[in-house]
């Protein structure tokens, strides 16, 4: 098993990993604003924000320039540890509307603790020549950010590649030629149903360096235990918001269930502060409650894993049990286990 | 073992009574992959040396047919020649045991004989050469190149697009260039290998490597072979040696397939006036037919050399050489074979090397079993009559 626990020093305090960064949609023009959660979930003083989106939403950006703090805008405590990615996943067009310097400036302005470098994600459909160019450009942007970066915030180089050599080679190249506090592996979302490939890529990244590894976009209920098992240090997820948008109720070990399918049940099975004291009807009626519960579900998943470690339980048997309910994810875990064991 | 019961034992026979450490004669009629003994047929070795040396010294292509009746040492000669040049660092050598159904099969056997590792090393070797030109690094070979990539000293995403572009120019075969370069990616190298060996791969796997065509006929195989040759010449090798044994088996093909096969080989030769040496082993009667029916093909092959049956002198030389391999004293002698015993071997085998070696092997074993001092004519005769 490659699971590991570390303490990363950030400007807003120590960050105990492995840890989830819930995606906050602050800056997005959307009615689905992320409800405040930090007060209710004590071990989730983290947030993932999109630097580009924040900068593009003018009224808010003006307020930030005038001295307002991002944490105030988000309604979270001042000691919330913020990971600001560049917003690469929006760049599906050819022209890049930001620069490493501009992104860095935004990340500094919002007082983020972890900076993700500007990157161009890969598409499964694109020609290889195009993807090779995007991989290369992302590396050059990361190096530019490394040159321009100073201060106590952690700089994570964004890395892309749909094969293990490219991932390993890119990380080692960046490690050699730049100054990074960690690496963040992207472009996995489009291939996430290909579990074998995804775990291979994560493993390649994990073993290419000893520095902290973030995986973009895969911190949902299904992947989270796999990421922990593979020793990923930080991860993010927006699944709790997206699921709530689809009226999906997340239950660790089962995944999502559509609320309207749950009938004749006065109380939900979850003991979290949202569901515990409320009726099924009350949770169903309020999207914000559903978001909060879903986030609790992700947190409980992480807490359970940490508990198993602390209690000295055999993690592989725990995961075996944990994935039993679903053939696809069970196979995925088996594949990950084989790959991990081959390393031993 | 002439009795009716098997005697199976893992205990080695004791050959020390003859001053031998083991029975040095091959048990199986198939020649060793790396024959240690070659019974020189001077005219043949002269022709082969001449052909091989011309290619090595001038880089110009030259081809040769070695004809011999079954058992007279064609395969042995080809394999012996191969063993002499295989270890040279300036050539690529591949052996094809028989031509199969056409050039597609010849190409496939050739690539299989080179093997996955060799092909993969060629890919790294090419990247090494390219790195010397386009990066600050000067890797001296495939291993160092692999290390530079693994350690992240050289950036793959910078090198590969340029490598594809140039290899495309060198080989004039874009799909071949992609397949070669995919040999360095662990996710796709098995697919790349499948494509390169003309094994046929699924469309999705080809798509993953952006390979558009399939290597599935003689024409594309000739193209791929030529592309490979162009690559190795670019890498500084003198060229490729292609050994095709049992060429006589093309006579089994339909007239149309035979024609196609011969035409493909002819095209291969025409496209590669430099850096290619094809050595054929063929039964004389089939070669006669090819000569008379397919001029376009046969006139491209410079020479034919015929292996003769063993002479009395050849046989003695052969037996002495084999015995020397196991001789503990280092002496050069025919013992325990007696002169008259060898005469019987020669008579019975009619100079056929395979037969002669097989009789020698068996009589030596029997001599040990029966605690004999000398293998004389009577003993050899007795063994031969036991065989039949
Ligand atoms: Zn709940």
mmCIF file of C-alpha atoms in Angstrom, chain B residues 28-157:
data_model
loop_
_atom_site.group_PDB
_atom_site.id
_atom_site.type_symbol
_atom_site.label_atom_id
_atom_site.label_comp_id
_atom_site.label_asym_id
_atom_site.label_seq_id
_atom_site.Cartn_x
_atom_site.Cartn_y
_atom_site.Cartn_z
ATOM 1 C CA UNK B 28 18.874 -33.867 -33.289
ATOM 2 C CA UNK B 29 18.991 -33.551 -37.048
ATOM 3 C CA UNK B 30 18.249 -29.833 -36.750
ATOM 4 C CA UNK B 31 21.411 -27.785 -36.911
ATOM 5 C CA UNK B 32 22.419 -25.843 -33.832
ATOM 6 C CA UNK B 33 21.468 -22.208 -33.784
ATOM 7 C CA UNK B 34 25.100 -21.388 -33.332
ATOM 8 C CA UNK B 35 27.030 -24.207 -34.931
ATOM 9 C CA UNK B 36 30.462 -24.567 -33.420
ATOM 10 C CA UNK B 37 31.826 -26.683 -36.218
ATOM 11 C CA UNK B 38 31.702 -25.948 -39.879
ATOM 12 C CA UNK B 39 32.986 -28.420 -42.348
ATOM 13 C CA UNK B 40 34.489 -26.124 -44.847
ATOM 14 C CA UNK B 41 33.485 -26.574 -48.413
ATOM 15 C CA UNK B 42 36.054 -24.162 -49.615
ATOM 16 C CA UNK B 43 34.301 -22.985 -52.760
ATOM 17 C CA UNK B 44 31.182 -22.290 -50.696
ATOM 18 C CA UNK B 45 32.907 -20.426 -47.895
ATOM 19 C CA UNK B 46 34.763 -18.408 -50.511
ATOM 20 C CA UNK B 47 31.538 -17.315 -52.235
ATOM 21 C CA UNK B 48 29.752 -16.553 -48.993
ATOM 22 C CA UNK B 49 32.690 -14.594 -47.622
ATOM 23 C CA UNK B 50 32.906 -12.685 -50.857
ATOM 24 C CA UNK B 51 29.227 -11.732 -50.811
ATOM 25 C CA UNK B 52 29.163 -10.816 -47.142
ATOM 26 C CA UNK B 53 32.425 -8.882 -47.349
ATOM 27 C CA UNK B 54 31.275 -6.874 -50.357
ATOM 28 C CA UNK B 55 28.185 -5.742 -48.476
ATOM 29 C CA UNK B 56 30.191 -4.976 -45.370
ATOM 30 C CA UNK B 57 32.902 -3.050 -47.161
ATOM 31 C CA UNK B 58 30.919 -1.159 -49.800
ATOM 32 C CA UNK B 59 27.459 -1.020 -48.295
ATOM 33 C CA UNK B 60 26.118 -2.097 -51.676
ATOM 34 C CA UNK B 61 23.522 -4.800 -51.698
ATOM 35 C CA UNK B 62 24.461 -8.286 -52.825
ATOM 36 C CA UNK B 63 22.599 -11.552 -52.651
ATOM 37 C CA UNK B 64 23.489 -15.220 -52.859
ATOM 38 C CA UNK B 65 21.749 -18.538 -53.207
ATOM 39 C CA UNK B 66 23.201 -21.591 -51.546
ATOM 40 C CA UNK B 67 21.872 -24.766 -53.081
ATOM 41 C CA UNK B 68 22.249 -28.221 -51.650
ATOM 42 C CA UNK B 69 20.278 -31.403 -51.503
ATOM 43 C CA UNK B 70 18.374 -32.198 -48.359
ATOM 44 C CA UNK B 71 20.780 -32.919 -45.517
ATOM 45 C CA UNK B 72 23.836 -31.571 -47.244
ATOM 46 C CA UNK B 73 24.270 -28.650 -44.939
ATOM 47 C CA UNK B 74 22.295 -25.653 -46.258
ATOM 48 C CA UNK B 75 20.797 -24.732 -42.923
ATOM 49 C CA UNK B 76 24.057 -25.468 -41.235
ATOM 50 C CA UNK B 77 25.891 -23.190 -43.640
ATOM 51 C CA UNK B 78 23.361 -20.378 -43.257
ATOM 52 C CA UNK B 79 23.357 -20.650 -39.506
ATOM 53 C CA UNK B 80 27.094 -20.830 -39.339
ATOM 54 C CA UNK B 81 27.363 -17.719 -41.518
ATOM 55 C CA UNK B 82 24.805 -16.004 -39.368
ATOM 56 C CA UNK B 83 26.740 -16.862 -36.223
ATOM 57 C CA UNK B 84 29.818 -15.259 -37.754
ATOM 58 C CA UNK B 85 28.175 -11.915 -38.467
ATOM 59 C CA UNK B 86 25.476 -11.771 -35.843
ATOM 60 C CA UNK B 87 27.750 -10.374 -33.174
ATOM 61 C CA UNK B 88 29.015 -7.555 -35.327
ATOM 62 C CA UNK B 89 27.757 -4.236 -34.050
ATOM 63 C CA UNK B 90 27.383 -2.729 -37.518
ATOM 64 C CA UNK B 91 24.727 -5.015 -38.995
ATOM 65 C CA UNK B 92 21.255 -6.305 -38.241
ATOM 66 C CA UNK B 93 20.836 -10.015 -38.877
ATOM 67 C CA UNK B 94 17.632 -12.007 -39.079
ATOM 68 C CA UNK B 95 16.975 -15.646 -39.899
ATOM 69 C CA UNK B 96 13.854 -17.006 -41.546
ATOM 70 C CA UNK B 97 13.532 -20.781 -41.323
ATOM 71 C CA UNK B 98 11.286 -20.970 -44.374
ATOM 72 C CA UNK B 99 9.484 -18.540 -46.646
ATOM 73 C CA UNK B 100 5.936 -19.566 -45.679
ATOM 74 C CA UNK B 101 3.145 -18.288 -47.877
ATOM 75 C CA UNK B 102 4.846 -15.167 -49.131
ATOM 76 C CA UNK B 103 6.921 -12.145 -48.302
ATOM 77 C CA UNK B 104 4.479 -11.178 -45.575
ATOM 78 C CA UNK B 105 5.547 -14.355 -43.719
ATOM 79 C CA UNK B 106 9.226 -13.767 -44.436
ATOM 80 C CA UNK B 107 8.967 -10.264 -43.019
ATOM 81 C CA UNK B 108 7.127 -11.538 -39.965
ATOM 82 C CA UNK B 109 9.676 -14.266 -39.222
ATOM 83 C CA UNK B 110 12.485 -11.800 -39.692
ATOM 84 C CA UNK B 111 11.044 -9.339 -37.156
ATOM 85 C CA UNK B 112 10.326 -12.157 -34.720
ATOM 86 C CA UNK B 113 13.904 -13.309 -35.045
ATOM 87 C CA UNK B 114 15.146 -9.825 -34.187
ATOM 88 C CA UNK B 115 12.808 -9.815 -31.211
ATOM 89 C CA UNK B 116 10.960 -7.250 -29.161
ATOM 90 C CA UNK B 117 13.996 -6.060 -27.219
ATOM 91 C CA UNK B 118 16.097 -5.510 -30.310
ATOM 92 C CA UNK B 119 13.366 -3.484 -32.001
ATOM 93 C CA UNK B 120 12.781 -1.466 -28.851
ATOM 94 C CA UNK B 121 16.496 -0.758 -28.590
ATOM 95 C CA UNK B 122 16.486 0.468 -32.184
ATOM 96 C CA UNK B 123 13.767 2.941 -31.220
ATOM 97 C CA UNK B 124 15.807 4.224 -28.287
ATOM 98 C CA UNK B 125 18.886 4.257 -30.471
ATOM 99 C CA UNK B 126 17.100 6.475 -32.946
ATOM 100 C CA UNK B 127 16.012 8.841 -30.169
ATOM 101 C CA UNK B 128 19.611 8.927 -28.965
ATOM 102 C CA UNK B 129 20.874 9.958 -32.374
ATOM 103 C CA UNK B 130 18.171 12.600 -32.615
ATOM 104 C CA UNK B 131 18.925 13.891 -29.116
ATOM 105 C CA UNK B 132 22.504 14.557 -30.124
ATOM 106 C CA UNK B 133 21.142 16.885 -32.770
ATOM 107 C CA UNK B 134 18.285 18.629 -31.041
ATOM 108 C CA UNK B 135 19.173 18.624 -27.350
ATOM 109 C CA UNK B 136 22.209 19.490 -25.290
ATOM 110 C CA UNK B 137 22.646 15.802 -24.457
ATOM 111 C CA UNK B 138 24.748 13.326 -26.368
ATOM 112 C CA UNK B 139 23.555 9.895 -25.337
ATOM 113 C CA UNK B 140 25.868 7.239 -26.710
ATOM 114 C CA UNK B 141 23.298 4.493 -26.988
ATOM 115 C CA UNK B 142 19.866 3.126 -26.225
ATOM 116 C CA UNK B 143 20.496 2.498 -22.530
ATOM 117 C CA UNK B 144 21.684 5.991 -21.869
ATOM 118 C CA UNK B 145 18.776 7.363 -23.879
ATOM 119 C CA UNK B 146 16.321 5.388 -21.806
ATOM 120 C CA UNK B 147 17.914 6.685 -18.633
ATOM 121 C CA UNK B 148 17.740 10.304 -19.826
ATOM 122 C CA UNK B 149 14.018 9.872 -20.450
ATOM 123 C CA UNK B 150 13.376 8.037 -17.184
ATOM 124 C CA UNK B 151 15.238 10.632 -15.182
ATOM 125 C CA UNK B 152 13.440 13.467 -16.900
ATOM 126 C CA UNK B 153 16.589 15.039 -18.305
ATOM 127 C CA UNK B 154 15.143 15.026 -21.790
ATOM 128 C CA UNK B 155 11.513 15.960 -22.289
ATOM 129 C CA UNK B 156 9.536 13.352 -24.230
ATOM 130 C CA UNK B 157 6.839 15.773 -25.324
#
